[in-house]
Coordinates of C-alpha atoms in Angstrom, one line a residue:
X1 CA -88.9 -62.2 5.9
X2 CA -86.8 -64.2 8.3
X3 CA -88.6 -67.1 10.1
X4 CA -86.1 -66.9 13.0
X5 CA -85.2 -63.1 13.3
X6 CA -83.6 -63.3 16.7
X7 CA -81.4 -66.3 15.9
X8 CA -77.7 -65.7 15.5
X9 CA -75.4 -68.6 14.5
X10 CA -71.7 -68.1 15.6
X11 CA -69.1 -68.5 12.9
X12 CA -67.4 -71.3 14.9
X13 CA -70.5 -73.5 14.4
X14 CA -69.8 -73.7 10.6
X15 CA -68.7 -77.2 9.6
X16 CA -65.4 -76.5 7.8
X17 CA -64.6 -80.0 6.6
X18 CA -66.6 -83.2 5.8
X19 CA -67.5 -85.4 8.7
X20 CA -65.1 -88.2 7.7
X21 CA -62.2 -85.7 8.2
X22 CA -63.5 -84.8 11.7
X23 CA -64.5 -88.3 12.8
X24 CA -64.9 -91.9 11.8
X25 CA -67.0 -91.5 8.7
X26 CA -69.6 -89.4 6.8
X27 CA -72.3 -90.8 9.1
X28 CA -70.4 -89.5 12.2
X29 CA -72.6 -86.4 12.6
X30 CA -75.2 -85.5 15.2
X31 CA -79.0 -85.9 14.8
X32 CA -81.4 -83.4 16.3
X33 CA -85.0 -84.9 16.4
X34 CA -88.0 -82.6 16.8
X35 CA -91.4 -84.1 17.4
X36 CA -93.4 -80.9 17.6
X37 CA -91.7 -78.9 20.3
X38 CA -90.2 -81.9 21.9
X39 CA -86.5 -82.3 21.1
X40 CA -84.1 -85.1 21.6
X41 CA -80.4 -85.5 20.7
X42 CA -78.8 -88.5 18.9
X43 CA -76.0 -89.7 16.7
X44 CA -77.0 -90.0 13.1
X45 CA -76.3 -93.7 13.2
X46 CA -79.4 -93.9 15.6
X47 CA -81.7 -92.8 12.8
X48 CA -83.3 -96.3 12.3
X49 CA -84.5 -96.1 15.9
X50 CA -86.3 -92.8 15.2
X51 CA -88.3 -94.2 12.3
X52 CA -91.0 -96.9 12.0
X53 CA -91.5 -99.8 9.8
X54 CA -93.6 -98.6 6.8
X55 CA -92.1 -95.1 6.8
X56 CA -91.0 -93.9 3.4
X57 CA -87.8 -91.9 2.9
X58 CA -88.0 -89.8 -0.3
X59 CA -84.4 -89.3 -1.6
X60 CA -82.9 -87.2 -4.3
X61 CA -80.8 -89.1 -6.8
X62 CA -79.3 -86.1 -8.5
X63 CA -75.5 -86.3 -8.8
X64 CA -73.4 -83.2 -7.9
X65 CA -71.5 -81.6 -10.8
X66 CA -68.1 -79.9 -10.6
X67 CA -69.9 -76.7 -11.5
X68 CA -67.2 -74.1 -10.7
X69 CA -64.9 -73.2 -13.6
X70 CA -62.1 -70.6 -13.7
X71 CA -62.3 -68.0 -16.5
X72 CA -61.4 -64.5 -17.7
X73 CA -63.6 -61.7 -18.7
X74 CA -63.3 -60.3 -22.2
X75 CA -62.3 -61.8 -25.6
X76 CA -58.6 -60.9 -25.2
X77 CA -55.9 -62.2 -22.9
X78 CA -55.4 -60.4 -19.7
X79 CA -59.0 -59.9 -18.6
X80 CA -60.1 -60.0 -15.0
X81 CA -60.0 -63.5 -13.4
X82 CA -63.5 -64.7 -12.5
X83 CA -65.2 -68.0 -11.5
X84 CA -68.3 -69.2 -13.4
X85 CA -70.8 -71.3 -11.4
X86 CA -72.9 -73.3 -13.9
X87 CA -76.4 -73.5 -12.5
X88 CA -79.0 -75.0 -14.8
X89 CA -79.3 -75.9 -18.5
X90 CA -82.3 -74.3 -20.2
X91 CA -84.6 -76.0 -22.7
X92 CA -83.0 -73.9 -25.5
X93 CA -79.5 -75.1 -24.7
X94 CA -78.4 -72.0 -22.8
X95 CA -77.1 -72.2 -19.3
X96 CA -78.0 -70.1 -16.3
X97 CA -74.6 -69.0 -14.8
X98 CA -73.4 -67.0 -11.9
X99 CA -70.1 -65.0 -12.4
X100 CA -68.1 -64.4 -9.2
X101 CA -64.8 -63.0 -8.2
X102 CA -62.1 -65.3 -6.8
X103 CA -61.0 -64.6 -3.2
X104 CA -57.3 -64.2 -2.7
X105 CA -57.3 -64.1 1.1
X106 CA -58.7 -67.5 1.9
X107 CA -57.1 -70.1 -0.4
X108 CA -58.2 -71.4 -3.7
X109 CA -61.8 -72.2 -4.5
X110 CA -63.8 -69.5 -2.6
X111 CA -65.4 -66.5 -4.2
X112 CA -67.1 -63.2 -3.7
X113 CA -70.3 -62.0 -5.3
X114 CA -70.2 -59.7 -8.3
X115 CA -72.9 -58.3 -10.5
X116 CA -73.5 -60.2 -13.7
X117 CA -73.6 -58.8 -17.2
X118 CA -73.6 -56.7 -19.1
X119 CA -75.4 -58.4 -22.0
X120 CA -72.9 -59.4 -24.6
X121 CA -70.0 -59.8 -22.2
X122 CA -67.7 -62.6 -23.1
X123 CA -66.1 -65.0 -20.7
X124 CA -63.1 -67.2 -21.8
X125 CA -63.0 -70.7 -20.3
X126 CA -60.3 -73.4 -20.4
X127 CA -59.9 -75.4 -23.6
X128 CA -60.7 -72.6 -25.9
X129 CA -64.3 -72.5 -24.8
X130 CA -66.1 -69.2 -24.3
X131 CA -69.6 -68.1 -23.2
X132 CA -71.6 -65.0 -23.9
X133 CA -74.0 -63.5 -21.3
X134 CA -77.4 -62.9 -22.9
X135 CA -79.9 -61.7 -20.3
X136 CA -80.7 -62.0 -16.6
X137 CA -82.5 -65.2 -15.6
X138 CA -85.1 -63.0 -13.9
X139 CA -85.9 -59.6 -15.5
X140 CA -84.2 -56.9 -13.4
X141 CA -82.0 -59.5 -11.6
X142 CA -78.2 -59.3 -11.6
X143 CA -76.9 -62.6 -10.0
X144 CA -77.9 -65.3 -12.5
X145 CA -77.7 -64.8 -16.3
X146 CA -78.6 -66.9 -19.3
X147 CA -75.4 -67.6 -21.3
X148 CA -74.6 -69.2 -24.6
X149 CA -71.7 -71.6 -24.4
X150 CA -69.6 -72.2 -27.5
X151 CA -69.0 -75.9 -26.5
X152 CA -72.2 -78.0 -26.7
X153 CA -70.9 -80.6 -24.2
X154 CA -70.9 -78.5 -21.0
X155 CA -71.0 -81.6 -18.7
X156 CA -67.8 -82.7 -20.4
X157 CA -66.3 -79.3 -19.9
X158 CA -67.1 -79.4 -16.2
X159 CA -65.7 -82.9 -15.8
X160 CA -62.4 -81.8 -17.3
X161 CA -62.0 -78.3 -15.9
X162 CA -64.5 -77.9 -13.1
X163 CA -64.5 -78.4 -9.4
X164 CA -67.3 -78.4 -6.8
X165 CA -68.7 -75.1 -5.7
X166 CA -67.1 -74.1 -2.4
X167 CA -68.1 -71.5 0.2
X168 CA -65.9 -69.4 2.4
X169 CA -66.6 -71.2 5.7
X170 CA -64.8 -74.3 4.5
X171 CA -61.0 -74.5 4.9
X172 CA -60.0 -76.2 1.6
X173 CA -61.2 -77.6 -1.7
X174 CA -62.6 -81.1 -1.5
X175 CA -62.8 -83.8 -4.2
X176 CA -66.0 -84.2 -6.1
X177 CA -66.6 -87.5 -4.2
X178 CA -67.1 -85.5 -1.0
X179 CA -70.1 -83.9 -2.6
X180 CA -71.8 -87.1 -3.8
X181 CA -74.5 -88.9 -1.8
X182 CA -75.0 -92.6 -1.6
X183 CA -78.2 -92.0 -3.6
X184 CA -76.6 -90.1 -6.5
X185 CA -77.1 -91.6 -10.0
X186 CA -75.6 -90.3 -13.2
X187 CA -78.1 -88.7 -15.6
X188 CA -78.1 -90.0 -19.2
X189 CA -77.7 -86.4 -20.5
X190 CA -75.0 -85.4 -18.0
X191 CA -77.3 -83.2 -16.0
X192 CA -76.9 -82.8 -12.3
X193 CA -76.9 -80.5 -9.3
X194 CA -74.8 -77.4 -9.1
X195 CA -74.8 -77.9 -5.3
X196 CA -75.0 -81.2 -3.4
X197 CA -78.4 -82.3 -2.1
X198 CA -76.7 -82.4 1.2
X199 CA -79.4 -83.9 3.5
X200 CA -78.5 -87.3 2.0
X201 CA -74.8 -86.9 2.6
X202 CA -74.6 -88.7 6.0
X203 CA -76.2 -91.9 4.7
X204 CA -74.0 -94.9 4.0
X205 CA -74.7 -98.1 2.2
X206 CA -74.6 -99.9 5.6
X207 CA -77.2 -97.5 7.2
X208 CA -79.5 -97.8 4.1
X209 CA -79.4 -101.6 4.5
X210 CA -80.2 -101.4 8.2
X211 CA -83.1 -99.1 7.5
X212 CA -84.5 -101.5 4.8
X213 CA -84.1 -104.4 7.2
X214 CA -86.3 -102.5 9.7
X215 CA -89.0 -102.0 7.1
X216 CA -88.3 -98.4 6.1
X217 CA -88.7 -98.0 2.4
X218 CA -87.0 -95.6 0.0
X219 CA -88.6 -93.7 -2.9
X220 CA -86.4 -91.9 -5.4
X221 CA -87.0 -88.5 -7.0
X222 CA -84.7 -86.3 -9.0
X223 CA -84.3 -82.6 -8.6
X224 CA -81.3 -80.9 -10.1
X225 CA -80.4 -78.0 -7.8
X226 CA -79.3 -74.6 -9.1
X227 CA -76.7 -72.3 -7.6
X228 CA -78.0 -71.0 -4.2
X229 CA -77.9 -67.4 -3.2
X230 CA -75.3 -67.6 -0.5
X231 CA -75.3 -63.9 0.4
X232 CA -78.8 -62.6 -0.4
X233 CA -80.8 -65.8 0.5
X234 CA -83.1 -65.4 -2.5
X235 CA -86.0 -67.9 -3.0
X236 CA -85.1 -70.9 -5.2
X237 CA -85.4 -70.4 -8.9
X238 CA -87.2 -72.9 -11.3
X239 CA -85.4 -76.2 -11.3
X240 CA -85.7 -79.5 -13.3
X241 CA -87.3 -82.4 -11.5
X242 CA -88.8 -85.8 -12.0
X243 CA -91.1 -87.9 -9.8
X244 CA -91.3 -91.4 -11.3
X245 CA -94.5 -93.4 -11.4
X246 CA -93.2 -96.0 -9.0
X247 CA -92.5 -93.3 -6.4
X248 CA -96.0 -91.8 -6.9
X249 CA -97.6 -95.2 -6.4
X250 CA -95.7 -96.0 -3.3
X251 CA -96.2 -92.6 -1.7
X252 CA -99.9 -92.7 -2.4
X253 CA -100.3 -96.2 -1.1
X254 CA -98.4 -95.5 2.2
X255 CA -100.2 -92.2 2.8
X256 CA -103.6 -93.9 2.2
X257 CA -102.6 -96.5 4.8
X258 CA -101.7 -93.8 7.4
X259 CA -98.0 -94.2 6.9
X260 CA -95.4 -91.3 7.1
X261 CA -93.7 -89.7 4.2
X262 CA -90.4 -88.3 5.2
X263 CA -88.4 -86.2 2.7
X264 CA -84.6 -86.3 2.8
X265 CA -83.8 -82.7 2.0
X266 CA -85.7 -79.7 0.9
X267 CA -85.2 -80.7 -2.7
X268 CA -87.2 -83.9 -2.1
X269 CA -90.0 -81.8 -0.6
X270 CA -90.0 -79.4 -3.6
X271 CA -90.2 -82.2 -6.1
X272 CA -92.8 -84.3 -4.3
X273 CA -95.1 -81.4 -3.6
X274 CA -94.7 -80.2 -7.2
X275 CA -96.2 -83.5 -8.3
X276 CA -99.1 -83.5 -5.8
X277 CA -102.5 -82.2 -6.8
X278 CA -104.8 -80.2 -4.5
X279 CA -106.3 -83.6 -3.5
X280 CA -102.9 -84.7 -2.1
X281 CA -102.5 -87.4 -4.7
X282 CA -99.0 -87.6 -6.2
X283 CA -98.8 -88.2 -9.9
X284 CA -95.7 -89.0 -12.1
X285 CA -94.3 -85.7 -13.2
X286 CA -91.3 -84.2 -14.9
X287 CA -90.2 -80.8 -16.1
X288 CA -89.6 -77.5 -14.3
X289 CA -90.9 -76.5 -10.9
X290 CA -91.1 -73.0 -9.6
X291 CA -92.9 -74.0 -6.4
X292 CA -91.9 -72.1 -3.3
X293 CA -93.3 -73.7 -0.1
X294 CA -94.4 -71.3 2.7
X295 CA -96.5 -71.8 5.8
X296 CA -99.4 -70.1 3.9
X297 CA -99.2 -72.7 1.1
X298 CA -98.5 -75.6 3.4
X299 CA -97.6 -79.1 2.3
X300 CA -100.0 -81.8 0.9
X301 CA -97.9 -84.9 1.1
X302 CA -94.9 -84.6 3.3
X303 CA -95.2 -85.5 7.0
X304 CA -91.6 -85.1 8.0
X305 CA -88.2 -83.8 6.9
X306 CA -84.6 -84.7 7.4
X307 CA -82.5 -81.7 6.6
X308 CA -79.4 -79.7 7.5
X309 CA -79.3 -76.7 9.7
X310 CA -80.0 -73.5 7.7
X311 CA -79.0 -69.9 8.3
X312 CA -81.6 -67.7 9.9
X313 CA -82.1 -65.7 6.7
X314 CA -82.4 -68.8 4.4
X315 CA -85.7 -69.1 2.4
X316 CA -85.7 -72.8 3.2
X317 CA -86.8 -72.1 6.7
X318 CA -90.2 -71.1 5.3
X319 CA -90.6 -74.7 4.0
X320 CA -89.5 -76.1 7.4
X321 CA -92.1 -73.9 9.2
X322 CA -94.7 -75.1 6.7
X323 CA -93.9 -78.7 7.7
X324 CA -93.3 -78.5 11.4
X325 CA -94.7 -75.2 12.5
X326 CA -92.9 -72.1 13.6
X327 CA -92.9 -73.0 17.3
X328 CA -91.3 -76.4 16.7
X329 CA -88.7 -74.9 14.4
X330 CA -87.8 -72.2 16.9
X331 CA -87.4 -74.7 19.7
X332 CA -85.3 -77.0 17.6
X333 CA -82.9 -74.3 16.5
X334 CA -82.6 -73.0 20.0
X335 CA -81.6 -76.5 21.1
X336 CA -79.2 -76.8 18.2
X337 CA -77.4 -73.6 19.3
X338 CA -77.4 -74.7 22.9
X339 CA -75.9 -78.1 21.9
X340 CA -73.3 -76.6 19.6
X341 CA -74.5 -78.4 16.5
X342 CA -72.6 -77.7 13.3
X343 CA -74.2 -75.9 10.4
X344 CA -74.0 -76.1 6.5
X345 CA -73.6 -79.0 4.1
X346 CA -70.9 -80.9 6.0
X347 CA -72.6 -80.3 9.4
X348 CA -75.2 -82.0 11.6
X349 CA -78.8 -82.8 10.6
X350 CA -82.3 -82.2 11.9
X351 CA -85.2 -84.6 11.7
X352 CA -88.6 -83.0 11.9
X353 CA -91.4 -85.4 12.6
X354 CA -95.1 -85.0 13.6
X355 CA -95.9 -84.8 17.3
X356 CA -97.2 -88.1 18.6
X357 CA -99.5 -89.0 21.4
X358 CA -98.5 -91.6 24.0
X359 CA -100.1 -94.2 21.8
X360 CA -97.9 -93.3 18.8
X361 CA -100.6 -91.7 16.7
X362 CA -100.0 -88.4 15.0
X363 CA -101.3 -85.3 16.7

């Protein structure tokens, strides 16, 4: 169910290239700030003035993988051209993949959806590698499939032959560096995100240093994002995450002292809330999370969220409504449309904070 059923985002508000190709740098984006239903407009470089000393920004350190690889269907030469999006590595060594059709009308890199399967279908990949589709990730599903890959080093395959996943609203392929955030750290096993944890993209080392100098603290988590459902807007599937002990201790201490926990991106919310018990205490955790945050479930730890602007049908909006409330979300998105903010991973960002009284306390 759409949280904002009446909202329509014009196609021209899609951010088609990274901010540094439109302006002076990746932090050259706009910042919409919602405190309850009160909305103000800023440049992203003004973020330090919107936060307080003692606030904690929870950031995702997952690196983005070049997860799209060209291939052909069938064991023999001449099969249909397809693009494989590598989503998530399973505990048994298989990979969840999405098979898509390359578009020929909008330049290299963009794709159209196609049904996965059938079971046993072979896909030939560069370097003599092939994969075999086993079964849908979700029984009865058709988009994501578990696949066995003949080459054990899939991250190596991606680094040699892959490219970042690209959607049709962008105008050209971008280097992998355009999809890495300043917080990204390589994983020892080569794991990473199929799609960029994009809320962290506008941050620069200089801005991080300024925030630290003002007393804002950073707490890392890791959540490796899978391939999103760009057309159907399905809820997120289970994803690998880790909340380290140091982050749990900091978040608990700040929360107990009345400080604000602000997640940078929906991935940070999902990881942190997955590690929180019913008592709101965060504990070190790692593994898989299938948590879907809705207004009915609510949040236990997160007070605020910095995130991009999501399409009206996106399941992420349920999470935003859980954090800020439907009225605040509706008001913010109306203002974003009125102000011609840019949508998607290269676009502008939205900071949702608790409503404050004139004395600065939360309300």
